[in-house]
PDB file of C-alpha atoms in Angstrom:
ATOM      1  CA  MET S 202      61.792 -14.917 -12.439  1.00  0.00           C
ATOM      2  CA  SER S 203      58.589 -14.880 -10.423  1.00  0.00           C
ATOM      3  CA  LEU S 204      58.766 -14.872  -6.629  1.00  0.00           C
ATOM      4  CA  ILE S 205      55.312 -16.412  -6.139  1.00  0.00           C
ATOM      5  CA  ASP S 206      53.950 -19.861  -6.995  1.00  0.00           C
ATOM      6  CA  ILE S 207      50.750 -19.169  -8.954  1.00  0.00           C
ATOM      7  CA  GLU S 208      50.421 -22.820  -9.996  1.00  0.00           C
ATOM      8  CA  ALA S 209      50.403 -23.938  -6.356  1.00  0.00           C
ATOM      9  CA  LEU S 210      47.671 -21.368  -5.693  1.00  0.00           C
ATOM     10  CA  ARG S 211      45.582 -22.629  -8.605  1.00  0.00           C
ATOM     11  CA  ALA S 212      45.975 -26.233  -7.438  1.00  0.00           C
ATOM     12  CA  THR S 213      44.904 -25.506  -3.861  1.00  0.00           C
ATOM     13  CA  PRO S 214      41.223 -26.300  -3.228  1.00  0.00           C
ATOM     14  CA  LEU S 215      38.907 -23.674  -1.781  1.00  0.00           C
ATOM     15  CA  LYS S 216      37.584 -24.588   1.659  1.00  0.00           C
ATOM     16  CA  THR S 217      34.062 -23.468   2.598  1.00  0.00           C
ATOM     17  CA  ASP S 218      33.804 -24.401   6.284  1.00  0.00           C
ATOM     18  CA  PRO S 219      33.192 -22.149   8.160  1.00  0.00           C
ATOM     19  CA  TYR S 220      33.682 -19.617   5.326  1.00  0.00           C
ATOM     20  CA  ASP S 221      35.496 -19.442   1.996  1.00  0.00           C
ATOM     21  CA  TYR S 222      39.289 -19.581   2.391  1.00  0.00           C
ATOM     22  CA  PHE S 223      42.423 -21.425   1.344  1.00  0.00           C
ATOM     23  CA  VAL S 224      46.018 -21.766   2.521  1.00  0.00           C
ATOM     24  CA  VAL S 225      49.075 -22.189   0.267  1.00  0.00           C
ATOM     25  CA  PRO S 226      52.240 -23.252   2.145  1.00  0.00           C
ATOM     26  CA  ALA S 227      55.500 -22.042   0.601  1.00  0.00           C
ATOM     27  CA  PHE S 228      53.810 -19.583  -1.757  1.00  0.00           C
ATOM     28  CA  VAL S 229      57.139 -17.766  -1.548  1.00  0.00           C
ATOM     29  CA  THR S 230      59.935 -20.192  -0.821  1.00  0.00           C
ATOM     30  CA  GLY S 231      63.621 -21.020  -1.115  1.00  0.00           C
ATOM     31  CA  LYS S 232      65.933 -18.321  -2.464  1.00  0.00           C
ATOM     32  CA  ALA S 233      62.923 -16.120  -3.276  1.00  0.00           C
ATOM     33  CA  LEU S 234      61.892 -16.082   0.388  1.00  0.00           C
ATOM     34  CA  ASP S 235      65.476 -15.385   1.478  1.00  0.00           C
ATOM     35  CA  SER S 236      65.670 -12.456  -0.930  1.00  0.00           C
ATOM     36  CA  VAL S 237      62.304 -10.982   0.095  1.00  0.00           C
ATOM     37  CA  ILE S 238      63.149 -11.210   3.798  1.00  0.00           C
ATOM     38  CA  SER S 239      66.542  -9.611   3.115  1.00  0.00           C
ATOM     39  CA  ASP S 240      64.758  -6.672   1.447  1.00  0.00           C
ATOM     40  CA  PHE S 241      61.907  -6.506   3.973  1.00  0.00           C
ATOM     41  CA  PRO S 242      61.530  -2.850   5.037  1.00  0.00           C
ATOM     42  CA  ASN S 243      62.967  -1.752   8.359  1.00  0.00           C
ATOM     43  CA  ILE S 244      60.074  -1.661  10.848  1.00  0.00           C
ATOM     44  CA  ASP S 245      60.693  -1.040  14.532  1.00  0.00           C
ATOM     45  CA  SER S 246      57.120  -0.655  15.800  1.00  0.00           C
ATOM     46  CA  THR S 247      53.914  -2.646  15.979  1.00  0.00           C
ATOM     47  CA  GLY S 248      50.872  -1.927  13.858  1.00  0.00           C
ATOM     48  CA  SER S 249      50.009  -1.933  10.175  1.00  0.00           C
ATOM     49  CA  ILE S 250      51.990   0.474   7.996  1.00  0.00           C
ATOM     50  CA  PRO S 251      51.192   1.554   4.414  1.00  0.00           C
ATOM     51  CA  PRO S 252      54.005   0.920   1.890  1.00  0.00           C
ATOM     52  CA  SER S 253      54.141   4.681   1.228  1.00  0.00           C
ATOM     53  CA  GLU S 254      55.563   5.134   4.737  1.00  0.00           C
ATOM     54  CA  LEU S 255      58.367   2.598   4.237  1.00  0.00           C
ATOM     55  CA  ASP S 256      61.530   2.120   2.188  1.00  0.00           C
ATOM     56  CA  ILE S 257      60.269  -0.412  -0.360  1.00  0.00           C
ATOM     57  CA  HIS S 258      62.879  -1.755  -2.775  1.00  0.00           C
ATOM     58  CA  GLY S 259      64.411  -4.816  -4.411  1.00  0.00           C
ATOM     59  CA  SER S 260      62.740  -8.191  -4.100  1.00  0.00           C
ATOM     60  CA  PHE S 261      60.161  -6.842  -1.676  1.00  0.00           C
ATOM     61  CA  GLN S 262      59.024  -4.296  -4.281  1.00  0.00           C
ATOM     62  CA  GLN S 263      58.886  -7.063  -6.887  1.00  0.00           C
ATOM     63  CA  LEU S 264      56.742  -9.164  -4.549  1.00  0.00           C
ATOM     64  CA  LEU S 265      54.224  -6.349  -4.055  1.00  0.00           C
ATOM     65  CA  ASP S 266      54.137  -5.744  -7.814  1.00  0.00           C
ATOM     66  CA  GLU S 267      53.442  -9.436  -8.524  1.00  0.00           C
ATOM     67  CA  MET S 268      50.698  -9.581  -5.910  1.00  0.00           C
ATOM     68  CA  ASN S 269      49.155  -6.467  -7.446  1.00  0.00           C
ATOM     69  CA  GLY S 270      49.461  -7.868 -10.958  1.00  0.00           C
ATOM     70  CA  PRO S 271      46.853  -9.401 -13.291  1.00  0.00           C
ATOM     71  CA  GLU S 272      47.994 -13.030 -12.967  1.00  0.00           C
ATOM     72  CA  PHE S 273      47.539 -13.077  -9.207  1.00  0.00           C
ATOM     73  CA  ARG S 274      44.202 -11.242  -9.459  1.00  0.00           C
ATOM     74  CA  GLU S 275      42.897 -13.655 -12.078  1.00  0.00           C
ATOM     75  CA  ALA S 276      43.840 -16.662  -9.936  1.00  0.00           C
ATOM     76  CA  ILE S 277      41.965 -15.174  -6.975  1.00  0.00           C
ATOM     77  CA  GLU S 278      38.948 -14.383  -9.177  1.00  0.00           C
ATOM     78  CA  GLU S 279      38.836 -17.973 -10.402  1.00  0.00           C
ATOM     79  CA  LYS S 280      39.095 -19.351  -6.882  1.00  0.00           C
ATOM     80  CA  PHE S 281      36.236 -17.285  -5.462  1.00  0.00           C
ATOM     81  CA  GLY S 282      34.128 -16.835  -8.600  1.00  0.00           C
ATOM     82  CA  LEU S 283      34.469 -13.043  -8.494  1.00  0.00           C
ATOM     83  CA  ASP S 284      35.214 -10.200 -10.870  1.00  0.00           C
ATOM     84  CA  LEU S 285      37.749  -7.957  -9.141  1.00  0.00           C
ATOM     85  CA  SER S 286      38.894  -6.065 -12.219  1.00  0.00           C
ATOM     86  CA  ASP S 287      37.200  -2.828 -11.132  1.00  0.00           C
ATOM     87  CA  ARG S 288      38.003  -3.154  -7.420  1.00  0.00           C
ATOM     88  CA  PRO S 289      40.977  -1.251  -5.954  1.00  0.00           C
ATOM     89  CA  THR S 290      43.652  -2.943  -3.875  1.00  0.00           C
ATOM     90  CA  MET S 291      45.180  -1.863  -0.590  1.00  0.00           C
ATOM     91  CA  PHE S 292      48.408  -3.029   1.086  1.00  0.00           C
ATOM     92  CA  THR S 293      49.688  -2.736   4.640  1.00  0.00           C
ATOM     93  CA  ILE S 294      52.877  -4.194   6.113  1.00  0.00           C
ATOM     94  CA  ARG S 295      53.485  -5.467   9.618  1.00  0.00           C
ATOM     95  CA  GLY S 296      56.886  -6.200  11.150  1.00  0.00           C
ATOM     96  CA  PHE S 297      56.075  -6.674  14.831  1.00  0.00           C
ATOM     97  CA  CYS S 298      53.184  -7.992  16.871  1.00  0.00           C
ATOM     98  CA  ALA S 299      52.063  -6.562  20.213  1.00  0.00           C
ATOM     99  CA  ARG S 300      50.859  -8.877  22.944  1.00  0.00           C
ATOM    100  CA  ASN S 301      47.343  -7.436  22.815  1.00  0.00           C
ATOM    101  CA  ASN S 302      47.002  -8.072  19.066  1.00  0.00           C
ATOM    102  CA  GLY S 303      45.114 -11.118  17.874  1.00  0.00           C
ATOM    103  CA  LYS S 304      41.597 -10.331  19.078  1.00  0.00           C
ATOM    104  CA  ILE S 305      38.840 -12.130  17.183  1.00  0.00           C
ATOM    105  CA  HIS S 306      37.235 -10.140  14.353  1.00  0.00           C
ATOM    106  CA  THR S 307      35.847 -10.557  10.818  1.00  0.00           C
ATOM    107  CA  ASP S 308      37.463  -7.588   8.974  1.00  0.00           C
ATOM    108  CA  THR S 309      35.477  -4.529   7.940  1.00  0.00           C
ATOM    109  CA  LYS S 310      32.589  -4.751   5.458  1.00  0.00           C
ATOM    110  CA  SER S 311      34.491  -2.563   2.990  1.00  0.00           C
ATOM    111  CA  LYS S 312      36.913  -5.455   2.380  1.00  0.00           C
ATOM    112  CA  ILE S 313      35.957  -8.059  -0.214  1.00  0.00           C
ATOM    113  CA  ILE S 314      38.989 -10.380  -0.158  1.00  0.00           C
ATOM    114  CA  THR S 315      41.758 -10.482   2.446  1.00  0.00           C
ATOM    115  CA  VAL S 316      45.194 -11.801   1.444  1.00  0.00           C
ATOM    116  CA  LEU S 317      47.789 -12.526   4.129  1.00  0.00           C
ATOM    117  CA  LEU S 318      51.348 -13.464   3.229  1.00  0.00           C
ATOM    118  CA  TYR S 319      53.685 -14.453   6.071  1.00  0.00           C
ATOM    119  CA  LEU S 320      57.398 -13.778   5.648  1.00  0.00           C
ATOM    120  CA  ASN S 321      59.103 -15.436   8.619  1.00  0.00           C
ATOM    121  CA  GLN S 322      61.661 -18.209   8.101  1.00  0.00           C
ATOM    122  CA  GLU S 323      60.762 -20.235  11.180  1.00  0.00           C
ATOM    123  CA  TRP S 324      57.983 -20.117  13.754  1.00  0.00           C
ATOM    124  CA  GLU S 325      58.325 -22.054  16.990  1.00  0.00           C
ATOM    125  CA  ALA S 326      56.149 -19.844  19.234  1.00  0.00           C
ATOM    126  CA  GLY S 327      52.757 -21.151  20.262  1.00  0.00           C
ATOM    127  CA  GLY S 328      51.128 -17.725  19.866  1.00  0.00           C
ATOM    128  CA  GLY S 329      50.775 -15.687  16.702  1.00  0.00           C
ATOM    129  CA  ARG S 330      49.336 -18.554  14.635  1.00  0.00           C
ATOM    130  CA  LEU S 331      46.202 -17.299  12.924  1.00  0.00           C
ATOM    131  CA  ARG S 332      43.109 -19.416  13.539  1.00  0.00           C
ATOM    132  CA  ILE S 333      40.140 -19.833  11.213  1.00  0.00           C
ATOM    133  CA  LEU S 334      37.254 -19.741  13.690  1.00  0.00           C
ATOM    134  CA  ARG S 335      33.656 -20.894  13.812  1.00  0.00           C
ATOM    135  CA  SER S 336      32.523 -18.065  16.077  1.00  0.00           C
ATOM    136  CA  GLY S 337      33.458 -14.676  17.444  1.00  0.00           C
ATOM    137  CA  THR S 338      33.574 -15.826  21.039  1.00  0.00           C
ATOM    138  CA  ASP S 339      35.858 -18.854  21.258  1.00  0.00           C
ATOM    139  CA  LEU S 340      39.474 -18.792  20.093  1.00  0.00           C
ATOM    140  CA  ASN S 341      39.664 -22.557  20.608  1.00  0.00           C
ATOM    141  CA  ASP S 342      36.755 -23.306  18.258  1.00  0.00           C
ATOM    142  CA  ALA S 343      39.024 -23.364  15.217  1.00  0.00           C
ATOM    143  CA  VAL S 344      38.937 -25.392  12.013  1.00  0.00           C
ATOM    144  CA  GLU S 345      42.538 -24.584  11.106  1.00  0.00           C
ATOM    145  CA  GLU S 346      45.596 -22.873  12.547  1.00  0.00           C
ATOM    146  CA  VAL S 347      48.034 -21.181  10.157  1.00  0.00           C
ATOM    147  CA  SER S 348      51.660 -20.822  11.191  1.00  0.00           C
ATOM    148  CA  PRO S 349      53.046 -17.462   9.961  1.00  0.00           C
ATOM    149  CA  ASN S 350      56.243 -18.820   8.429  1.00  0.00           C
ATOM    150  CA  GLY S 351      57.796 -20.154   5.259  1.00  0.00           C
ATOM    151  CA  GLY S 352      56.085 -17.764   2.839  1.00  0.00           C
ATOM    152  CA  THR S 353      52.643 -19.160   3.672  1.00  0.00           C
ATOM    153  CA  LEU S 354      49.659 -17.537   1.934  1.00  0.00           C
ATOM    154  CA  LEU S 355      46.179 -17.311   3.484  1.00  0.00           C
ATOM    155  CA  VAL S 356      43.281 -15.849   1.488  1.00  0.00           C
ATOM    156  CA  PHE S 357      39.649 -15.548   2.569  1.00  0.00           C
ATOM    157  CA  ARG S 358      36.405 -13.976   1.471  1.00  0.00           C
ATOM    158  CA  ARG S 359      35.273 -11.416   4.011  1.00  0.00           C
ATOM    159  CA  SER S 360      31.805 -12.126   5.431  1.00  0.00           C
ATOM    160  CA  ASP S 361      29.801 -11.576   8.595  1.00  0.00           C
ATOM    161  CA  ASN S 362      31.186 -14.866   9.934  1.00  0.00           C
ATOM    162  CA  SER S 363      34.802 -14.691   8.690  1.00  0.00           C
ATOM    163  CA  TRP S 364      36.069 -14.853  12.275  1.00  0.00           C
ATOM    164  CA  HIS S 365      39.806 -15.128  12.846  1.00  0.00           C
ATOM    165  CA  GLY S 366      42.321 -14.330  15.567  1.00  0.00           C
ATOM    166  CA  HIS S 367      45.369 -15.743  17.336  1.00  0.00           C
ATOM    167  CA  GLU S 368      46.852 -16.474  20.739  1.00  0.00           C
ATOM    168  CA  PRO S 369      49.007 -13.666  22.162  1.00  0.00           C
ATOM    169  CA  PHE S 370      52.487 -13.171  20.790  1.00  0.00           C
ATOM    170  CA  GLU S 371      54.952 -10.325  21.233  1.00  0.00           C
ATOM    171  CA  GLY S 372      57.881  -9.810  18.897  1.00  0.00           C
ATOM    172  CA  GLN S 373      58.875  -9.876  15.249  1.00  0.00           C
ATOM    173  CA  ARG S 374      56.162 -11.244  12.983  1.00  0.00           C
ATOM    174  CA  ARG S 375      56.528 -10.170   9.355  1.00  0.00           C
ATOM    175  CA  ALA S 376      53.438 -10.130   7.168  1.00  0.00           C
ATOM    176  CA  ILE S 377      51.837  -8.437   4.195  1.00  0.00           C
ATOM    177  CA  GLN S 378      48.115  -7.782   4.142  1.00  0.00           C
ATOM    178  CA  MET S 379      46.483  -7.100   0.798  1.00  0.00           C
ATOM    179  CA  ASN S 380      42.796  -6.398   0.299  1.00  0.00           C
ATOM    180  CA  TRP S 381      40.479  -5.919  -2.592  1.00  0.00           C
ATOM    181  CA  VAL S 382      38.049  -3.310  -1.312  1.00  0.00           C
ATOM    182  CA  THR S 383      34.711  -1.854  -2.386  1.00  0.00           C
ATOM    183  CA  ASP S 384      35.939   1.510  -3.711  1.00  0.00           C
ATOM    184  CA  GLU S 385      38.822   3.971  -3.812  1.00  0.00           C
ATOM    185  CA  GLU S 386      37.457   5.996  -0.876  1.00  0.00           C
ATOM    186  CA  VAL S 387      38.143   3.008   1.371  1.00  0.00           C
ATOM    187  CA  VAL S 388      41.794   2.994   0.316  1.00  0.00           C
ATOM    188  CA  VAL S 389      42.177   6.717   0.985  1.00  0.00           C
ATOM    189  CA  HIS S 390      40.495   6.488   4.392  1.00  0.00           C
ATOM    190  CA  GLU S 391      42.312   3.361   5.559  1.00  0.00           C
ATOM    191  CA  GLN S 392      45.747   4.473   4.365  1.00  0.00           C
ATOM    192  CA  ARG S 393      45.255   7.830   6.108  1.00  0.00           C
ATOM    193  CA  ARG S 394      44.241   6.030   9.295  1.00  0.00           C
ATOM    194  CA  HIS S 395      47.251   3.719   9.204  1.00  0.00           C
ATOM    195  CA  ARG S 396      49.607   6.635   8.514  1.00  0.00           C
ATOM    196  CA  PHE S 397      48.164   8.495  11.505  1.00  0.00           C
ATOM    197  CA  THR S 398      48.571   5.453  13.763  1.00  0.00           C
ATOM    198  CA  SER S 399      52.118   4.902  12.502  1.00  0.00           C
ATOM    199  CA  THR S 400      53.005   8.521  13.301  1.00  0.00           C
ATOM    200  CA  LEU S 401      51.583   8.190  16.815  1.00  0.00           C
ATOM    201  CA  LYS S 402      53.693   5.104  17.401  1.00  0.00           C
ATOM    202  CA  LYS S 403      56.844   6.905  16.325  1.00  0.00           C
ATOM    203  CA  LEU S 404      56.051   9.645  18.853  1.00  0.00           C
ATOM    204  CA  ASN S 405      54.983   7.199  21.559  1.00  0.00           C
ATOM    205  CA  PRO S 406      56.133   3.592  20.948  1.00  0.00           C
ATOM    206  CA  PHE S 407      53.991   2.312  23.815  1.00  0.00           C
ATOM    207  CA  GLY S 408      50.881   4.044  22.442  1.00  0.00           C
ATOM    208  CA  SER S 409      47.554   4.646  24.078  1.00  0.00           C
ATOM    209  CA  ARG S 410      45.236   1.838  25.012  1.00  0.00           C
ATOM    210  CA  ALA S 411      42.651   3.124  22.520  1.00  0.00           C
ATOM    211  CA  THR S 412      45.205   3.110  19.701  1.00  0.00           C
ATOM    212  CA  ARG S 413      46.404  -0.405  20.535  1.00  0.00           C
ATOM    213  CA  GLU S 414      42.911  -1.815  20.752  1.00  0.00           C
ATOM    214  CA  ALA S 415      41.976  -0.232  17.406  1.00  0.00           C
ATOM    215  CA  GLU S 416      44.590  -2.333  15.612  1.00  0.00           C
ATOM    216  CA  GLY S 417      43.489  -5.403  13.758  1.00  0.00           C
ATOM    217  CA  THR S 418      45.416  -8.618  13.486  1.00  0.00           C
ATOM    218  CA  TYR S 419      46.684 -10.872  10.792  1.00  0.00           C
TER     219      TYR S 419
END
């Protein structure tokens, strides 16, 4: 039984203001969401961590496999009018958010599509809600705010104006980031970078200012 709702994805219209994106509430829901959260890997630090550095098993492994499968890719291709069949994918997992995360950015040019899947049951905090922004200077100039709960899916096409960020939040905030990227070298470089950052955090949970500011947000 599938954990993700491909039909809901296909039925969700693509928004084009201020850039191409769409949001699918409850993309993972009900017992599927309960099971995935139960099998979510144990993460006790902030930052983005490659799956290779975590204990991935059970429903969480199944979820990653489905997201990396042909049906999900084909639905994304249809939505954005792209051919991603020869583009590699890259995953990172986040379990906690630091208060200085959430700074406005567009994602790197090596990313073609960014997929964010939020795996928190409830979300009552004001911060930590990702905003789709019109500019890189004003966090309040948003067209939509996405609460990171209930198995919500956010997907956008990376561009020079794909600005996004969120108000400060500190604490548990489970999410998967998946990207289709330009080539395999990007995957190797980014996974190495995330592994290095993860190792630094294990040695020094508070981290250096440079390391903290180098982290993205989602």
